[in-house]
mmCIF file with all atom_site columns, C-alpha atoms in Angstrom:
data_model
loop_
_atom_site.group_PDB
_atom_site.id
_atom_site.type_symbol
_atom_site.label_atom_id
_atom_site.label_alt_id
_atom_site.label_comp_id
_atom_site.label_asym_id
_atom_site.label_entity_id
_atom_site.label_seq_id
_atom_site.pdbx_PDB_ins_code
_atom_site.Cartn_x
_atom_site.Cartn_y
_atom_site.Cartn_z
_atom_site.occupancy
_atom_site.B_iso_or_equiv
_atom_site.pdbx_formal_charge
_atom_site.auth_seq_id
_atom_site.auth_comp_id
_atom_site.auth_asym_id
_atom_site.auth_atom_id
_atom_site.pdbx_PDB_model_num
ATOM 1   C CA . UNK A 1 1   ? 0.000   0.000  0.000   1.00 59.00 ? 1   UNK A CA 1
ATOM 2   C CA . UNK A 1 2   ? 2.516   2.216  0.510   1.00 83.00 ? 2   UNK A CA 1
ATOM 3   C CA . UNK A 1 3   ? 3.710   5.100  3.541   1.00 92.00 ? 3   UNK A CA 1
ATOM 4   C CA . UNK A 1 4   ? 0.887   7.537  4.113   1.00 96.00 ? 4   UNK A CA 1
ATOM 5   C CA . UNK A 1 5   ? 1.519   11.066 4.925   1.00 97.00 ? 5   UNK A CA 1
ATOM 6   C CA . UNK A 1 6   ? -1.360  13.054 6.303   1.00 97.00 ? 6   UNK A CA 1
ATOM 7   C CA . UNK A 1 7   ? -0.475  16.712 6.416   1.00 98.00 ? 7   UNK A CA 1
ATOM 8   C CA . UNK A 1 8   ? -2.698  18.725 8.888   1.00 98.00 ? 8   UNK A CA 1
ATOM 9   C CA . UNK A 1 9   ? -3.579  22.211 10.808  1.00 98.00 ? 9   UNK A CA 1
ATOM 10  C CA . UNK A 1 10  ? -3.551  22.085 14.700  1.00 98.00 ? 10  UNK A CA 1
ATOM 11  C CA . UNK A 1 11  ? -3.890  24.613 17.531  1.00 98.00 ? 11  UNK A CA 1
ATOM 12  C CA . UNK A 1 12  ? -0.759  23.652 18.921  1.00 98.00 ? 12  UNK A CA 1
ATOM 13  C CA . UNK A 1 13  ? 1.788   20.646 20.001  1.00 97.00 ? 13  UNK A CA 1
ATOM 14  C CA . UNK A 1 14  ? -0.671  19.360 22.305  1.00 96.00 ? 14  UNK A CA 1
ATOM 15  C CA . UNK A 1 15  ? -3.798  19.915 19.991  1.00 97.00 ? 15  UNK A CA 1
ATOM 16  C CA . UNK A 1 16  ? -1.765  18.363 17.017  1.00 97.00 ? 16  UNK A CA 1
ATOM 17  C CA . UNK A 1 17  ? -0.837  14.673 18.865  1.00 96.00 ? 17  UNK A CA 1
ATOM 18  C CA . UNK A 1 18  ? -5.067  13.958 19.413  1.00 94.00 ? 18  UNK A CA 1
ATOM 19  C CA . UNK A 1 19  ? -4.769  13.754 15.551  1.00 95.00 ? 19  UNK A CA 1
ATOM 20  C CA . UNK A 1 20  ? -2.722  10.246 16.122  1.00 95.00 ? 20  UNK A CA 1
ATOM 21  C CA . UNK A 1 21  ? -3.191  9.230  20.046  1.00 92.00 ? 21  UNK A CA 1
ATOM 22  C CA . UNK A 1 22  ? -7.266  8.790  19.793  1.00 89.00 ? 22  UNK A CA 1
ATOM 23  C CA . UNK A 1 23  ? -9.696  7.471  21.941  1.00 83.00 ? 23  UNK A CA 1
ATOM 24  C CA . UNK A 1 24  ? -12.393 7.193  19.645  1.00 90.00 ? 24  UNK A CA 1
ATOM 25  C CA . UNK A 1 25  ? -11.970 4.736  17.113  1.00 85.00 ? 25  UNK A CA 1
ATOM 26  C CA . UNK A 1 26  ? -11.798 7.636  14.329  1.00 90.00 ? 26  UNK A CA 1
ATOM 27  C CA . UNK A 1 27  ? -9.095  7.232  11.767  1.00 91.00 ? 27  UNK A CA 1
ATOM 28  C CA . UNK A 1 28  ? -5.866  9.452  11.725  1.00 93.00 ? 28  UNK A CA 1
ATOM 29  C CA . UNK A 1 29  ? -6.356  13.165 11.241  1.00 94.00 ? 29  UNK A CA 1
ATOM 30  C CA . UNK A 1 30  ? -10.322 12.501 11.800  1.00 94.00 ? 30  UNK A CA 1
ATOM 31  C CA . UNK A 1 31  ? -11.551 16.063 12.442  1.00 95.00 ? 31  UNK A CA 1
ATOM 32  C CA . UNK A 1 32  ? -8.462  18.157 11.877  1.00 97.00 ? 32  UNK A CA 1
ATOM 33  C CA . UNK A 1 33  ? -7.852  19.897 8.163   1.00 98.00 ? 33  UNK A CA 1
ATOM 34  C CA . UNK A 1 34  ? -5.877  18.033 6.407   1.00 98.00 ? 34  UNK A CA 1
ATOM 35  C CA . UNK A 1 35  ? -5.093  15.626 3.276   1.00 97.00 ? 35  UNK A CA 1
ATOM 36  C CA . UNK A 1 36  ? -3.346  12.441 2.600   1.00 97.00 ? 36  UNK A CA 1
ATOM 37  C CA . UNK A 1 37  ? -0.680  11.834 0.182   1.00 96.00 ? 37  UNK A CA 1
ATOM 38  C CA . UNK A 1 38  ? 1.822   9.084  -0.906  1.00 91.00 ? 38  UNK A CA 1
ATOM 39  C CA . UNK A 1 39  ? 5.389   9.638  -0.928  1.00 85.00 ? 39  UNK A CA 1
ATOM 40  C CA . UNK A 1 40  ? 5.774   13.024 0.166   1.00 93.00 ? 40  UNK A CA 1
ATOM 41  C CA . UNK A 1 41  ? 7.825   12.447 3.780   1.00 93.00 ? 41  UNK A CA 1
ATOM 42  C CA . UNK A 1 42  ? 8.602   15.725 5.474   1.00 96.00 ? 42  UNK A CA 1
ATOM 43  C CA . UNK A 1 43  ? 11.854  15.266 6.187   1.00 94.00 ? 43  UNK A CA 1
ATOM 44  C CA . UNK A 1 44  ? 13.170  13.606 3.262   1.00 91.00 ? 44  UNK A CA 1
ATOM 45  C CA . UNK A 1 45  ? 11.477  14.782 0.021   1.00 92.00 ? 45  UNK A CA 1
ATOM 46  C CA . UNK A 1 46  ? 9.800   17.982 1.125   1.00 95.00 ? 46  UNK A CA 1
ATOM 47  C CA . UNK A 1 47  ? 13.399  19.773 2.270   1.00 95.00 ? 47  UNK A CA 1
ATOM 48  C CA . UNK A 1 48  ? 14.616  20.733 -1.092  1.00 94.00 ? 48  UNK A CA 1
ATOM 49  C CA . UNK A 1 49  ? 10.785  22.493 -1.561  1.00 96.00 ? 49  UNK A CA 1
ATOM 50  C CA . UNK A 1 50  ? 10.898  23.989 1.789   1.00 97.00 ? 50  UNK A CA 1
ATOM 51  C CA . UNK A 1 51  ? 14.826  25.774 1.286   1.00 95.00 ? 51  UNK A CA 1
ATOM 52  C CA . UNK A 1 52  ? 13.106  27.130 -2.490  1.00 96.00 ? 52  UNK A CA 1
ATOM 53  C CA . UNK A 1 53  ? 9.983   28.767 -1.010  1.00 97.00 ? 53  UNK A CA 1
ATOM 54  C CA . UNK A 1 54  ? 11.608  29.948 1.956   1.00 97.00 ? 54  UNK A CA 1
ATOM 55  C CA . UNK A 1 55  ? 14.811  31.457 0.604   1.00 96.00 ? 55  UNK A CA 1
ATOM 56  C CA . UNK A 1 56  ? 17.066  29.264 3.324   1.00 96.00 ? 56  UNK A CA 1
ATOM 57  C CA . UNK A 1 57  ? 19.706  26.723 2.327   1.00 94.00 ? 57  UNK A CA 1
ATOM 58  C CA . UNK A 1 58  ? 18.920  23.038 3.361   1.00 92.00 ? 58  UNK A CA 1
ATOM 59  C CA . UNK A 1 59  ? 21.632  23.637 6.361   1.00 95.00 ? 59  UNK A CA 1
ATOM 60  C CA . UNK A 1 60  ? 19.487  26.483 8.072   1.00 96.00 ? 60  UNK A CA 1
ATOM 61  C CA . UNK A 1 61  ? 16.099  24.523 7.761   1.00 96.00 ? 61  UNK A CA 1
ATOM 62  C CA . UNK A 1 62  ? 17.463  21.643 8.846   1.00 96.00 ? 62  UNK A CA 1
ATOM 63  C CA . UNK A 1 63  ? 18.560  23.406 11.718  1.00 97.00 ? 63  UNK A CA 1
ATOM 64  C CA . UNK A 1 64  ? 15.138  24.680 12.786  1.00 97.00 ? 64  UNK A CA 1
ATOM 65  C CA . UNK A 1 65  ? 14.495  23.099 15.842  1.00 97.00 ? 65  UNK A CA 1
ATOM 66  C CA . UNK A 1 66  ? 10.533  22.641 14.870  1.00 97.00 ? 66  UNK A CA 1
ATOM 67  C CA . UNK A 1 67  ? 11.609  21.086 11.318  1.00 97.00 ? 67  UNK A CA 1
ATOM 68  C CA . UNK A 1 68  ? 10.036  17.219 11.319  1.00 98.00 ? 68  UNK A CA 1
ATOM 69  C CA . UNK A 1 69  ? 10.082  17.537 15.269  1.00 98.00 ? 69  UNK A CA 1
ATOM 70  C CA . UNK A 1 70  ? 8.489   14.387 16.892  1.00 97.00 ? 70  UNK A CA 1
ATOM 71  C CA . UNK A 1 71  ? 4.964   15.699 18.398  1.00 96.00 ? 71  UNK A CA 1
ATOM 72  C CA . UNK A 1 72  ? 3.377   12.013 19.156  1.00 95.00 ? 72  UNK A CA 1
ATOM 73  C CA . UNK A 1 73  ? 3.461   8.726  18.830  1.00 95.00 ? 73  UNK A CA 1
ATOM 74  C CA . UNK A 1 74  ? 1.214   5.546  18.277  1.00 93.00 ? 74  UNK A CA 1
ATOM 75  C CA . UNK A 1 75  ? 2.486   2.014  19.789  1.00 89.00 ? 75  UNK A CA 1
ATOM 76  C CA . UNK A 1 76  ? 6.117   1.421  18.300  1.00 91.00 ? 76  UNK A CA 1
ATOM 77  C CA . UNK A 1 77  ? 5.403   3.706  15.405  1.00 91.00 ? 77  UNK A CA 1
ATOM 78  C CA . UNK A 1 78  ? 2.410   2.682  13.928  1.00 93.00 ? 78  UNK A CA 1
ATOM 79  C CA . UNK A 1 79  ? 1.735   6.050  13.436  1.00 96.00 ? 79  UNK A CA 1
ATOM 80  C CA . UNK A 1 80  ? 3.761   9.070  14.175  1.00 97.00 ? 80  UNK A CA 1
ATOM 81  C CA . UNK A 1 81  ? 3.123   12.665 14.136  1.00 97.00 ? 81  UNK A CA 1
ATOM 82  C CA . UNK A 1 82  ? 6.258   15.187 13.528  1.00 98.00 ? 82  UNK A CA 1
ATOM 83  C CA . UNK A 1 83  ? 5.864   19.205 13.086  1.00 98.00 ? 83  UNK A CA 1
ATOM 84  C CA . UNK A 1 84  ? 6.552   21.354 10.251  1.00 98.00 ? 84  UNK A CA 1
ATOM 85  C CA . UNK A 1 85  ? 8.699   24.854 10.974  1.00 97.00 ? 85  UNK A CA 1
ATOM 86  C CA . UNK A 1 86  ? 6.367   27.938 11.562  1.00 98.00 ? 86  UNK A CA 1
ATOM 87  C CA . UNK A 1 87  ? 8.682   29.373 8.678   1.00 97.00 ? 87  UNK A CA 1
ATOM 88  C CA . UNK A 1 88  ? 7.422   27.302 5.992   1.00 98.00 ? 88  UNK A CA 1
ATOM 89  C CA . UNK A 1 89  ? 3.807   27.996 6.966   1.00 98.00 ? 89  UNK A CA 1
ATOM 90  C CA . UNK A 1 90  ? 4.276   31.684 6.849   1.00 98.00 ? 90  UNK A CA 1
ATOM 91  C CA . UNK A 1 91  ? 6.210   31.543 3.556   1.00 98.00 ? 91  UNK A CA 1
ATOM 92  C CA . UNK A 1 92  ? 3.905   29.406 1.571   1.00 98.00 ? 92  UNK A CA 1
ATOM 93  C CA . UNK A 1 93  ? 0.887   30.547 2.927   1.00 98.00 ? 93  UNK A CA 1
ATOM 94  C CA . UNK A 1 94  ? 2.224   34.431 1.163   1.00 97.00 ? 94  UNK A CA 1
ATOM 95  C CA . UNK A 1 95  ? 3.519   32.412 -1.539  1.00 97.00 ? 95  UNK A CA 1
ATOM 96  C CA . UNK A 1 96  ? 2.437   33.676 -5.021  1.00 97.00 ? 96  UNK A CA 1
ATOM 97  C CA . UNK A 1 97  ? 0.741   30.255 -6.412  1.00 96.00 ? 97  UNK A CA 1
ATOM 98  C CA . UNK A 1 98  ? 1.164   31.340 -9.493  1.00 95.00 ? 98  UNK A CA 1
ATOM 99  C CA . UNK A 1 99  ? 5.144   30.154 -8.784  1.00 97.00 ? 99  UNK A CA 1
ATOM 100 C CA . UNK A 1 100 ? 4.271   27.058 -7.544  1.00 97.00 ? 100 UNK A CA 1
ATOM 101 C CA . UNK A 1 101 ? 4.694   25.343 -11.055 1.00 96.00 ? 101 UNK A CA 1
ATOM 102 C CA . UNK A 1 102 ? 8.391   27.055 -11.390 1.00 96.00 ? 102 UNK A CA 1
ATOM 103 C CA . UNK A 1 103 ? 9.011   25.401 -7.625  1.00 96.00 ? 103 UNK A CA 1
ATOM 104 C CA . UNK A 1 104 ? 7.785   22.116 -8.971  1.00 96.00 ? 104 UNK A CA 1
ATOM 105 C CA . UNK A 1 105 ? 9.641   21.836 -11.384 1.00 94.00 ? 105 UNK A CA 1
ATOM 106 C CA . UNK A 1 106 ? 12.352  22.808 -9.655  1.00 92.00 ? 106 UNK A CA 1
ATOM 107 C CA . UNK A 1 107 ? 12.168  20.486 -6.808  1.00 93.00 ? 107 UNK A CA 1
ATOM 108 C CA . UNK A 1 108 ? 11.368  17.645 -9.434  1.00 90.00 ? 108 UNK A CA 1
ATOM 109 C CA . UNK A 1 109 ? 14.403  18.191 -10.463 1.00 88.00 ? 109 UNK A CA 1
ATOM 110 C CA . UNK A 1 110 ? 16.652  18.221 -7.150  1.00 86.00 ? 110 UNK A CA 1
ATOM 111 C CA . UNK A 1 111 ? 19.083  15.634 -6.659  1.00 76.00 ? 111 UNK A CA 1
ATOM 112 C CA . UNK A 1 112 ? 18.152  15.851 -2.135  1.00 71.00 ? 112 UNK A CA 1
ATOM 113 C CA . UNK A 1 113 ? 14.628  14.598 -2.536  1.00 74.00 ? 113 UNK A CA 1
ATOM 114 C CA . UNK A 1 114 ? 12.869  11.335 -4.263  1.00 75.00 ? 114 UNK A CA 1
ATOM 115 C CA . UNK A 1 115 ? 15.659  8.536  -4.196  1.00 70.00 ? 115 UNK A CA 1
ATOM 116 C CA . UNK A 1 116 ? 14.514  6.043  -6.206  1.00 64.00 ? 116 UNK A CA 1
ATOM 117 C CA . UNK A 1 117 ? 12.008  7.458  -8.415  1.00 66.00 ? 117 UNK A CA 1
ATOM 118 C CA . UNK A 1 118 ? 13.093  8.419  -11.649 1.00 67.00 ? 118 UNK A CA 1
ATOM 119 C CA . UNK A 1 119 ? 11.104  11.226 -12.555 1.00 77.00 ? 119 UNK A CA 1
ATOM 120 C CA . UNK A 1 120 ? 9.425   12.418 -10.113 1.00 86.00 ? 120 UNK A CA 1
ATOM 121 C CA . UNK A 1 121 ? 6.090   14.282 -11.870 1.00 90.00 ? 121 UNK A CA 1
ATOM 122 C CA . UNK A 1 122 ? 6.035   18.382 -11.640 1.00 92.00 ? 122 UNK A CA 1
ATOM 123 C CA . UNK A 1 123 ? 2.397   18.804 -12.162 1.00 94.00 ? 123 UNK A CA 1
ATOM 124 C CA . UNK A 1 124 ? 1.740   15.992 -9.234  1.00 93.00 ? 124 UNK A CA 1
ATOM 125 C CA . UNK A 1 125 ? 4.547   18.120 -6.842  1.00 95.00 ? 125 UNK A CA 1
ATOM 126 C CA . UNK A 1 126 ? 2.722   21.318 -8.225  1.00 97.00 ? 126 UNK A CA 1
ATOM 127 C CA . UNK A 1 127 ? -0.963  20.071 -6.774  1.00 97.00 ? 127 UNK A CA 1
ATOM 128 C CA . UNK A 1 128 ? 0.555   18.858 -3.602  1.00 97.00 ? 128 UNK A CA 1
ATOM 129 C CA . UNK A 1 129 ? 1.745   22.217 -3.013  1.00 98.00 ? 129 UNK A CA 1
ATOM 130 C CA . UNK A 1 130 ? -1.107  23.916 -3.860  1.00 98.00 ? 130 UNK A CA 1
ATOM 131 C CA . UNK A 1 131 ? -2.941  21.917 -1.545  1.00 98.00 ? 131 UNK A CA 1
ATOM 132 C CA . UNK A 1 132 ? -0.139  22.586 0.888   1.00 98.00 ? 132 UNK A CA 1
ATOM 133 C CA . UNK A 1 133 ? -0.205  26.615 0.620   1.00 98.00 ? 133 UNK A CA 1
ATOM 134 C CA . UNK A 1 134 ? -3.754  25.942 1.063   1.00 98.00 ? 134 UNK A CA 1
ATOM 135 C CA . UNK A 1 135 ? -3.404  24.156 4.464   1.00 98.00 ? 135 UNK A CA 1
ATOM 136 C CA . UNK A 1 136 ? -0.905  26.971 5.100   1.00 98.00 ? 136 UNK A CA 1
ATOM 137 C CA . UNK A 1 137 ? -2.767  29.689 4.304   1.00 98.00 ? 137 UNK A CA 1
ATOM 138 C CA . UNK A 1 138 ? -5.700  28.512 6.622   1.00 98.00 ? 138 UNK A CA 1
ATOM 139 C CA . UNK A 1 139 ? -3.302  27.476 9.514   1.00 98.00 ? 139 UNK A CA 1
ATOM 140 C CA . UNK A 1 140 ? -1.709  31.167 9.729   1.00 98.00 ? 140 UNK A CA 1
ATOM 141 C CA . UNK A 1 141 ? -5.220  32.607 9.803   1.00 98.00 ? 141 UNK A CA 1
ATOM 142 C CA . UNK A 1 142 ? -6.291  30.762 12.451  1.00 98.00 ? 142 UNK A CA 1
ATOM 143 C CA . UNK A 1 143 ? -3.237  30.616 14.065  1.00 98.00 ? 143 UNK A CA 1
ATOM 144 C CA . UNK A 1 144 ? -2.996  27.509 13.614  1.00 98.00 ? 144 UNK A CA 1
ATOM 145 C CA . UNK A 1 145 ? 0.452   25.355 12.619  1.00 98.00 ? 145 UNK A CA 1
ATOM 146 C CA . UNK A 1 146 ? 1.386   22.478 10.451  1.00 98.00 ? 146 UNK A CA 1
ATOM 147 C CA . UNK A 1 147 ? 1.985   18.869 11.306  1.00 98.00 ? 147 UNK A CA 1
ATOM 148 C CA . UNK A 1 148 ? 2.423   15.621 9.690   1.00 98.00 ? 148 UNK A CA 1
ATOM 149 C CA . UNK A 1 149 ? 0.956   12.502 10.563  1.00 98.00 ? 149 UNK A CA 1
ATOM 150 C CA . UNK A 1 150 ? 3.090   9.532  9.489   1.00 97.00 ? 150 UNK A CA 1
ATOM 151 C CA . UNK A 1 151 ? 1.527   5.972  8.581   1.00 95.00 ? 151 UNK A CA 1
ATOM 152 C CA . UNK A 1 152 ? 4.158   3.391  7.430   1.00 88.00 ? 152 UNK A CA 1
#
């Protein structure tokens, strides 16, 4: 089936590990905004995306002490939930998405992210980050921030 990757909005740390650590029989992410992708971990494949729309090299948001973060966890990793920098919100959520297809391609074509996969698809990268800036943009409004929920 494949590694899930659930990227959501929470309130918060706390807020953000109920997504995972339930107690009512509700599926992952069950109530928070979010959406579920394939192949798209946050640490690995989303860093080279993260250094274009922010501006910082892949040393400085590596460094961010919030970058893939470890917020909660389900039995031995059944499902885990890490955070995403506050940075990355803010910048995509001002991004101009009419740049997203330059960043796609861009990030399709960076030799950091998607080991194994030959060519990784621009217009796919484009929608997830559409649907990213999205999240982002309704996170920062709320004052919310971003999380991923992991699901090998």
């Amino acid at each position: 089936m494949g590694v899930l990757y659930g990227y959501y909005a929470a309130a918060d740390d706390r807020d953000a590990v109920r997504a995972v650590v339930r107690a009512d029989d509700q599926p992952v992410g069950t109530g928070f905004d979010q959406f579920v992708i394939k192949g798209i971990d946050p640490a690995v494949e989303l860093l080279p995306a993260e250094a274009l729309i922010t501006g910082r090299d892949h040393d400085e948001v590596t460094a961010d002490p919030r970058r893939c973060a470890l917020i909660g966890m389900v039995g031995d990793g059944e499902v885990v939930a890490v955070s995403l920098t506050d940075t990355f919100r803010d910048e995509l959520a001002g991004f101009d998405r009419t740049m997203l297809n330059d960043v796609a391609v861009g990030w399709a074509r960076s030799p950091q992210a998607f080991y194994g996969t030959p060519d990784p698809d621009p217009y796919i990268l484009a929608d997830f980050l559409t649907d990213l800036a999205g999240l982002a943009t309704r996170a920062r409004t709320e004052g919310h921030r971003l999380y991923c929920w992991i699901c090998p």
